[in-house]
mmCIF file of C-alpha atoms in Angstrom:
data_model
loop_
_atom_site.group_PDB
_atom_site.id
_atom_site.type_symbol
_atom_site.label_atom_id
_atom_site.label_comp_id
_atom_site.label_asym_id
_atom_site.label_seq_id
_atom_site.Cartn_x
_atom_site.Cartn_y
_atom_site.Cartn_z
ATOM 1 C CA MET A 1 0.000 0.000 0.000
ATOM 2 C CA HIS A 2 1.016 3.619 -0.175
ATOM 3 C CA GLY A 3 -0.062 7.006 1.074
ATOM 4 C CA LEU A 4 1.161 9.612 -1.430
ATOM 5 C CA GLY A 5 4.066 7.367 -2.408
ATOM 6 C CA ASN A 6 5.123 6.658 1.193
ATOM 7 C CA ASP A 7 4.916 2.888 0.740
ATOM 8 C CA PHE A 8 4.239 0.014 3.119
ATOM 9 C CA VAL A 9 4.100 -3.731 3.355
ATOM 10 C CA VAL A 10 1.034 -4.413 5.533
ATOM 11 C CA LEU A 11 1.026 -7.775 7.362
ATOM 12 C CA ASP A 12 -2.126 -9.398 8.763
ATOM 13 C CA ALA A 13 -1.152 -10.736 12.191
ATOM 14 C CA VAL A 14 -4.809 -11.169 13.203
ATOM 15 C CA ARG A 15 -5.491 -14.215 11.028
ATOM 16 C CA GLN A 16 -1.967 -15.646 11.347
ATOM 17 C CA ALA A 17 0.914 -15.601 13.814
ATOM 18 C CA ILE A 18 3.829 -13.416 12.704
ATOM 19 C CA ALA A 19 7.134 -13.015 14.550
ATOM 20 C CA LEU A 20 8.478 -9.862 12.932
ATOM 21 C CA THR A 21 12.098 -9.400 13.996
ATOM 22 C CA PRO A 22 14.248 -6.387 13.068
ATOM 23 C CA ASP A 23 16.253 -8.644 10.737
ATOM 24 C CA LEU A 24 13.128 -9.871 8.924
ATOM 25 C CA ALA A 25 11.830 -6.283 8.678
ATOM 26 C CA ARG A 26 15.071 -5.219 6.980
ATOM 27 C CA ARG A 27 14.803 -8.126 4.521
ATOM 28 C CA ILE A 28 11.200 -7.293 3.638
ATOM 29 C CA ALA A 29 11.995 -3.606 3.144
ATOM 30 C CA ASP A 30 15.028 -4.223 0.919
ATOM 31 C CA ARG A 31 14.011 -2.968 -2.542
ATOM 32 C CA ALA A 32 16.561 -5.147 -4.348
ATOM 33 C CA PHE A 33 16.499 -8.396 -2.346
ATOM 34 C CA GLY A 34 13.049 -8.222 -0.703
ATOM 35 C CA ILE A 35 9.627 -6.761 -1.423
ATOM 36 C CA GLY A 36 10.669 -3.161 -0.862
ATOM 37 C CA CYS A 37 9.025 -0.422 1.225
ATOM 38 C CA ASP A 38 9.624 2.542 3.496
ATOM 39 C CA GLN A 39 7.967 0.817 6.457
ATOM 40 C CA ILE A 40 6.292 -2.430 7.492
ATOM 41 C CA LEU A 41 2.894 -2.195 9.223
ATOM 42 C CA LEU A 42 1.832 -5.033 11.497
ATOM 43 C CA VAL A 43 -1.925 -5.428 12.118
ATOM 44 C CA GLU A 44 -2.471 -7.185 15.463
ATOM 45 C CA PRO A 45 -5.514 -8.086 17.611
ATOM 46 C CA PRO A 46 -6.471 -5.597 20.343
ATOM 47 C CA PRO A 47 -4.939 -6.098 23.801
ATOM 48 C CA ASP A 48 -8.294 -5.209 25.438
ATOM 49 C CA GLU A 49 -11.843 -4.089 24.649
ATOM 50 C CA THR A 50 -11.039 -0.353 24.605
ATOM 51 C CA VAL A 51 -9.548 -0.528 21.090
ATOM 52 C CA ASP A 52 -10.224 -2.398 17.847
ATOM 53 C CA PHE A 53 -6.657 -3.228 16.833
ATOM 54 C CA ARG A 54 -3.026 -2.825 17.752
ATOM 55 C CA TYR A 55 -0.778 -1.220 15.139
ATOM 56 C CA ARG A 56 3.020 -1.610 15.026
ATOM 57 C CA ILE A 57 5.407 0.161 12.650
ATOM 58 C CA PHE A 58 8.899 -0.927 11.612
ATOM 59 C CA ASN A 59 11.205 1.316 9.586
ATOM 60 C CA ALA A 60 13.297 0.027 6.694
ATOM 61 C CA ASP A 61 16.306 -0.281 9.024
ATOM 62 C CA GLY A 62 14.377 -2.701 11.247
ATOM 63 C CA GLY A 63 13.735 -0.279 14.096
ATOM 64 C CA GLU A 64 10.253 -0.147 15.604
ATOM 65 C CA VAL A 65 8.838 3.385 15.863
ATOM 66 C CA GLU A 66 5.937 5.063 17.606
ATOM 67 C CA GLN A 67 3.761 6.541 14.887
ATOM 68 C CA CYS A 68 3.243 6.961 11.129
ATOM 69 C CA GLY A 69 0.475 9.149 9.725
ATOM 70 C CA ASN A 70 0.441 7.825 6.148
ATOM 71 C CA GLY A 71 0.631 4.337 7.594
ATOM 72 C CA ALA A 72 -2.363 5.013 9.847
ATOM 73 C CA ARG A 73 -4.501 5.807 6.804
ATOM 74 C CA CYS A 74 -3.332 2.656 5.012
ATOM 75 C CA PHE A 75 -3.944 0.639 8.182
ATOM 76 C CA ALA A 76 -7.565 1.810 8.328
ATOM 77 C CA ARG A 77 -8.137 1.098 4.636
ATOM 78 C CA PHE A 78 -6.565 -2.369 4.998
ATOM 79 C CA VAL A 79 -8.613 -3.617 7.959
ATOM 80 C CA PHE A 80 -11.861 -2.393 6.349
ATOM 81 C CA ASP A 81 -11.170 -3.673 2.823
ATOM 82 C CA THR A 82 -9.983 -7.104 4.012
ATOM 83 C CA GLY A 83 -13.055 -7.611 6.215
ATOM 84 C CA LEU A 84 -11.289 -7.425 9.561
ATOM 85 C CA THR A 85 -13.827 -4.774 10.605
ATOM 86 C CA GLN A 86 -17.024 -3.152 9.335
ATOM 87 C CA LYS A 87 -16.450 0.015 11.354
ATOM 88 C CA ARG A 88 -15.685 3.248 9.529
ATOM 89 C CA VAL A 89 -14.202 4.854 12.660
ATOM 90 C CA ILE A 90 -11.535 2.627 14.176
ATOM 91 C CA ARG A 91 -9.746 2.919 17.499
ATOM 92 C CA VAL A 92 -6.154 1.753 17.120
ATOM 93 C CA LEU A 93 -3.453 1.337 19.768
ATOM 94 C CA THR A 94 0.052 2.489 18.787
ATOM 95 C CA ARG A 95 3.264 2.788 20.785
ATOM 96 C CA SER A 96 2.472 6.481 21.316
ATOM 97 C CA GLY A 97 -1.179 6.025 22.305
ATOM 98 C CA VAL A 98 -4.602 5.567 20.702
ATOM 99 C CA ILE A 99 -5.509 7.093 17.336
ATOM 100 C CA ALA A 100 -8.893 7.074 15.572
ATOM 101 C CA PRO A 101 -8.819 6.870 11.748
ATOM 102 C CA ARG A 102 -12.108 7.540 9.920
ATOM 103 C CA LEU A 103 -12.926 6.258 6.417
ATOM 104 C CA ASN A 104 -14.663 8.916 4.336
ATOM 105 C CA ASP A 105 -17.226 8.383 1.566
ATOM 106 C CA ASP A 106 -14.790 9.673 -1.089
ATOM 107 C CA GLY A 107 -12.234 6.978 -0.229
ATOM 108 C CA SER A 108 -9.926 9.262 1.719
ATOM 109 C CA VAL A 109 -9.085 8.673 5.367
ATOM 110 C CA THR A 110 -9.097 11.246 8.171
ATOM 111 C CA VAL A 111 -6.982 10.535 11.222
ATOM 112 C CA ASP A 112 -7.189 12.138 14.659
ATOM 113 C CA MET A 113 -3.445 12.208 15.323
ATOM 114 C CA GLY A 114 -3.853 13.433 18.886
ATOM 115 C CA PRO A 115 -2.415 16.670 20.275
ATOM 116 C CA PRO A 116 1.145 17.726 19.509
ATOM 117 C CA ARG A 117 3.656 17.672 22.341
ATOM 118 C CA PHE A 118 6.265 20.303 23.038
ATOM 119 C CA LEU A 119 8.002 19.414 26.321
ATOM 120 C CA PRO A 120 11.603 18.212 25.824
ATOM 121 C CA SER A 121 10.938 15.022 27.777
ATOM 122 C CA GLU A 122 7.998 14.184 25.503
ATOM 123 C CA ILE A 123 9.792 14.694 22.180
ATOM 124 C CA PRO A 124 12.528 13.659 23.414
ATOM 125 C CA PHE A 125 14.847 16.649 23.039
ATOM 126 C CA VAL A 126 17.980 17.724 24.957
ATOM 127 C CA PRO A 127 18.239 21.544 24.718
ATOM 128 C CA GLN A 128 21.737 21.617 26.218
ATOM 129 C CA ALA A 129 23.023 19.476 23.364
ATOM 130 C CA ALA A 130 21.177 21.562 20.769
ATOM 131 C CA ASP A 131 22.674 24.910 21.683
ATOM 132 C CA PRO A 132 24.280 25.578 25.090
ATOM 133 C CA GLU A 133 23.648 29.340 24.834
ATOM 134 C CA SER A 134 19.869 28.911 24.637
ATOM 135 C CA ALA A 135 19.494 26.046 27.113
ATOM 136 C CA GLU A 136 18.580 28.447 29.929
ATOM 137 C CA ALA A 137 15.236 29.315 28.294
ATOM 138 C CA TRP A 138 14.286 25.644 28.241
ATOM 139 C CA ALA A 139 15.559 25.055 31.788
ATOM 140 C CA THR A 140 12.895 27.376 33.233
ATOM 141 C CA LEU A 141 10.075 25.762 31.227
ATOM 142 C CA ARG A 142 7.119 24.828 33.426
ATOM 143 C CA SER A 143 4.437 23.920 30.847
ATOM 144 C CA ALA A 144 4.111 23.042 27.188
ATOM 145 C CA ASP A 145 2.403 26.422 26.592
ATOM 146 C CA ALA A 146 5.681 28.183 27.294
ATOM 147 C CA ALA A 147 7.795 25.985 24.992
ATOM 148 C CA PRO A 148 9.603 28.146 22.439
ATOM 149 C CA ALA A 149 8.105 28.005 18.951
ATOM 150 C CA VAL A 150 11.633 28.348 17.540
ATOM 151 C CA THR A 151 14.895 27.173 19.075
ATOM 152 C CA PRO A 152 18.533 27.266 17.904
ATOM 153 C CA LEU A 153 20.216 24.038 16.817
ATOM 154 C CA ARG A 154 23.943 23.869 16.123
ATOM 155 C CA VAL A 155 24.881 21.493 13.307
ATOM 156 C CA GLY A 156 28.593 21.650 12.672
ATOM 157 C CA ASP A 157 29.460 25.305 12.141
ATOM 158 C CA GLU A 158 25.849 26.278 11.397
ATOM 159 C CA ARG A 159 23.370 27.672 13.927
ATOM 160 C CA LEU A 160 19.912 26.857 12.602
ATOM 161 C CA LEU A 161 16.551 28.096 13.868
ATOM 162 C CA VAL A 162 14.173 25.130 14.058
ATOM 163 C CA SER A 163 10.912 24.032 15.639
ATOM 164 C CA VAL A 164 10.794 20.811 17.665
ATOM 165 C CA VAL A 165 7.557 18.903 18.227
ATOM 166 C CA SER A 166 6.305 15.375 18.796
ATOM 167 C CA MET A 167 3.379 13.933 16.867
ATOM 168 C CA GLY A 168 3.809 10.659 18.723
ATOM 169 C CA ASN A 169 7.261 10.595 17.127
ATOM 170 C CA PRO A 170 9.937 13.324 17.176
ATOM 171 C CA HIS A 171 10.200 16.019 14.499
ATOM 172 C CA VAL A 172 12.395 18.980 13.645
ATOM 173 C CA VAL A 173 10.942 21.527 11.203
ATOM 174 C CA LEU A 174 13.051 24.022 9.245
ATOM 175 C CA VAL A 175 11.597 26.840 7.134
ATOM 176 C CA VAL A 176 13.338 27.115 3.746
ATOM 177 C CA GLY A 177 12.965 29.495 0.823
ATOM 178 C CA ASP A 178 12.693 26.814 -1.858
ATOM 179 C CA VAL A 179 12.032 23.226 -0.837
ATOM 180 C CA ARG A 180 13.251 21.945 -4.217
ATOM 181 C CA THR A 181 16.818 23.060 -3.479
ATOM 182 C CA ALA A 182 16.805 22.395 0.282
ATOM 183 C CA PRO A 183 19.830 20.366 1.520
ATOM 184 C CA VAL A 184 17.710 17.356 2.478
ATOM 185 C CA ALA A 185 20.330 14.759 1.553
ATOM 186 C CA THR A 186 23.071 16.344 3.680
ATOM 187 C CA LEU A 187 21.325 18.212 6.492
ATOM 188 C CA GLY A 188 18.658 15.529 6.985
ATOM 189 C CA PRO A 189 20.976 12.741 8.185
ATOM 190 C CA ALA A 190 23.127 15.198 10.156
ATOM 191 C CA ILE A 191 20.112 16.352 12.184
ATOM 192 C CA GLU A 192 18.522 12.877 12.376
ATOM 193 C CA ARG A 193 21.395 11.607 14.544
ATOM 194 C CA HIS A 194 22.152 14.868 16.385
ATOM 195 C CA LEU A 195 22.964 14.399 20.082
ATOM 196 C CA ALA A 196 20.034 16.660 20.964
ATOM 197 C CA PHE A 197 17.661 13.859 19.888
ATOM 198 C CA PRO A 198 18.383 10.671 21.857
ATOM 199 C CA ALA A 199 15.700 8.707 19.943
ATOM 200 C CA ARG A 200 16.832 10.259 16.626
ATOM 201 C CA VAL A 201 14.440 12.571 14.784
ATOM 202 C CA ASN A 202 12.491 13.137 11.553
ATOM 203 C CA VAL A 203 13.567 16.284 9.721
ATOM 204 C CA GLY A 204 11.075 18.417 7.769
ATOM 205 C CA PHE A 205 11.968 21.131 5.240
ATOM 206 C CA MET A 206 8.974 23.464 4.837
ATOM 207 C CA GLU A 207 8.395 26.159 2.220
ATOM 208 C CA VAL A 208 5.496 28.504 3.037
ATOM 209 C CA VAL A 209 3.575 29.289 -0.175
ATOM 210 C CA THR A 210 0.582 31.024 1.455
ATOM 211 C CA PRO A 211 -0.769 30.978 5.020
ATOM 212 C CA GLN A 212 -2.848 27.947 4.014
ATOM 213 C CA ARG A 213 -0.478 26.115 1.666
ATOM 214 C CA ILE A 214 3.019 24.729 2.158
ATOM 215 C CA ARG A 215 5.463 22.506 0.293
ATOM 216 C CA LEU A 216 7.258 19.881 2.354
ATOM 217 C CA ARG A 217 10.080 17.358 2.121
ATOM 218 C CA VAL A 218 10.895 15.043 5.029
ATOM 219 C CA PHE A 219 13.986 13.006 5.848
ATOM 220 C CA GLU A 220 12.598 10.181 7.983
ATOM 221 C CA ARG A 221 14.717 8.500 10.631
ATOM 222 C CA GLY A 222 15.568 4.975 9.645
ATOM 223 C CA SER A 223 14.202 5.353 6.103
ATOM 224 C CA GLY A 224 15.780 8.445 4.514
ATOM 225 C CA GLU A 225 13.768 10.902 2.423
ATOM 226 C CA THR A 226 10.310 9.575 1.575
ATOM 227 C CA LEU A 227 7.801 10.886 -0.958
ATOM 228 C CA ALA A 228 5.452 11.897 1.867
ATOM 229 C CA CYS A 229 5.303 11.795 5.663
ATOM 230 C CA GLY A 230 1.958 12.134 7.447
ATOM 231 C CA THR A 231 3.283 12.937 10.903
ATOM 232 C CA GLY A 232 5.836 15.232 9.246
ATOM 233 C CA ALA A 233 3.006 17.133 7.555
ATOM 234 C CA CYS A 234 1.232 17.477 10.910
ATOM 235 C CA ALA A 235 4.421 18.620 12.640
ATOM 236 C CA ALA A 236 5.127 21.205 9.933
ATOM 237 C CA VAL A 237 1.614 22.683 10.132
ATOM 238 C CA VAL A 238 1.744 22.834 13.941
ATOM 239 C CA ALA A 239 5.166 24.506 13.794
ATOM 240 C CA GLY A 240 3.968 27.003 11.186
ATOM 241 C CA ILE A 241 0.848 27.920 13.164
ATOM 242 C CA ARG A 242 2.845 28.387 16.366
ATOM 243 C CA ARG A 243 5.295 30.630 14.500
ATOM 244 C CA GLY A 244 2.440 32.755 13.077
ATOM 245 C CA LEU A 245 3.184 31.695 9.502
ATOM 246 C CA LEU A 246 0.130 29.498 8.856
ATOM 247 C CA GLN A 247 -3.619 29.375 9.441
ATOM 248 C CA SER A 248 -5.642 26.165 9.746
ATOM 249 C CA PRO A 249 -6.593 24.234 7.653
ATOM 250 C CA VAL A 250 -3.420 23.886 5.602
ATOM 251 C CA THR A 251 -2.849 22.101 2.294
ATOM 252 C CA VAL A 252 0.473 20.252 2.417
ATOM 253 C CA GLU A 253 2.117 19.521 -0.936
ATOM 254 C CA THR A 254 4.594 16.641 -0.772
ATOM 255 C CA ARG A 255 6.586 15.027 -3.576
ATOM 256 C CA GLY A 256 4.002 12.221 -3.594
ATOM 257 C CA GLY A 257 0.797 14.282 -3.451
ATOM 258 C CA THR A 258 -1.348 16.454 -1.203
ATOM 259 C CA LEU A 259 -2.622 16.190 2.372
ATOM 260 C CA THR A 260 -4.911 18.452 4.374
ATOM 261 C CA VAL A 261 -3.989 19.173 7.988
ATOM 262 C CA ALA A 262 -6.109 21.076 10.511
ATOM 263 C CA TRP A 263 -5.186 22.182 14.041
ATOM 264 C CA ALA A 264 -7.122 24.571 16.262
ATOM 265 C CA GLY A 265 -4.168 25.309 18.499
ATOM 266 C CA GLY A 266 -4.886 24.985 22.192
ATOM 267 C CA HIS A 267 -3.028 24.917 25.465
ATOM 268 C CA ALA A 268 -1.766 22.351 27.941
ATOM 269 C CA LEU A 269 -5.024 22.133 29.926
ATOM 270 C CA GLN A 270 -7.148 21.601 26.791
ATOM 271 C CA PRO A 271 -4.857 20.258 24.065
ATOM 272 C CA GLU A 272 -6.427 20.152 20.607
ATOM 273 C CA PRO A 273 -5.792 17.196 18.296
ATOM 274 C CA VAL A 274 -4.300 17.469 14.826
ATOM 275 C CA TRP A 275 -6.556 16.182 12.014
ATOM 276 C CA MET A 276 -4.975 14.815 8.849
ATOM 277 C CA THR A 277 -6.871 13.804 5.683
ATOM 278 C CA GLY A 278 -5.438 12.055 2.633
ATOM 279 C CA PRO A 279 -5.550 8.992 0.383
ATOM 280 C CA ALA A 280 -4.631 5.364 1.058
ATOM 281 C CA VAL A 281 -4.037 3.098 -1.937
ATOM 282 C CA THR A 282 -3.698 -0.672 -2.219
ATOM 283 C CA VAL A 283 -1.170 -1.666 -4.894
ATOM 284 C CA PHE A 284 -1.328 -5.459 -4.626
ATOM 285 C CA HIS A 285 -2.100 -8.396 -2.331
ATOM 286 C CA GLY A 286 0.156 -11.419 -2.096
ATOM 287 C CA THR A 287 1.874 -14.077 -0.047
ATOM 288 C CA PHE A 288 5.566 -14.746 0.461
ATOM 289 C CA ASP A 289 7.850 -17.150 2.267
ATOM 290 C CA PRO A 290 10.048 -15.213 4.716
ATOM 291 C CA ASP A 291 12.703 -17.942 4.497
ATOM 292 C CA GLN A 292 13.229 -16.980 0.854
ATOM 293 C CA LEU A 293 14.213 -13.428 1.829
ATOM 294 C CA VAL A 294 17.935 -14.017 2.200
ATOM 295 C CA PRO A 295 20.068 -11.300 3.818
ATOM 296 C CA ARG A 296 21.617 -8.733 1.512
ATOM 297 C CA PRO A 297 25.160 -9.953 0.769
ATOM 298 C CA THR A 298 28.091 -7.829 1.791
ATOM 299 C CA TRP A 299 31.252 -7.382 -0.201
ATOM 300 C CA ASP A 300 34.095 -5.448 1.348
ATOM 301 C CA VAL A 301 36.030 -3.537 -1.299
ATOM 302 C CA ALA A 302 39.602 -2.626 -0.447
ATOM 303 C CA SER A 303 40.555 0.983 -0.858
ATOM 304 C CA GLU A 304 42.762 1.803 -3.831
ATOM 305 C CA PRO A 305 46.454 2.164 -3.057
ATOM 306 C CA ASP A 306 47.918 5.646 -2.976
#
């Protein structure tokens, strides 16, 4: 399946037992030696009666992560289309909490992604490692309402102004003049593994077209740049609204297509959820034997002599 080109292998672990290890996830995601995808989605039975399903997400590098917005839409489409549920509003347990995707009459899916989080401990984010000179402002933080909308981040010799937010997974958002020429391939991996983000981080490059339209590219942790990122779109819109650059609802143009994101703002005592609407497409159904997915071979090449 895919959501705007952000592609997934979706596994039905309700009707069959699946032991998805990090090694097997890497083999499945390998585009040359496996099936190929950005992430693997595992559909599991609910742990209790408060939810309809459990939803697990594995990145292409085998790491399990907390949340995936495009994946949430595909998850909802999958369980409905395969007859696992007849509900059009589904309560799903993820590592970051419960989400509630809704299938719309036009085939799109709207997901209540929950409220954004801004406290360093919730992202997680280490201000002292980001920029020692600005750490004092974060040290006096008493509530999410007071979290800076923009914070400095030192990357090598550069001092960038970024927004940090969690949408169930950690995000950094940078505002750029032209997203087509943004240094995604170089700055993305440098920020992804920055010491300020102990769980690593997704990196969004946002170009503001109008107060209700942006262009966005995202370098996803564990997967690299993807054609679209649902939580990245939500994080970018939240960051733009907090910075006074955007007004809800916002059309988000990604390399794979368009999403709509709405957020009413809010404060710590009454946090407002972020609503994301977009497509979810099934490409093919199939079966495979995991034992046939051999590990990618390695071949060490000696460096050329001087």
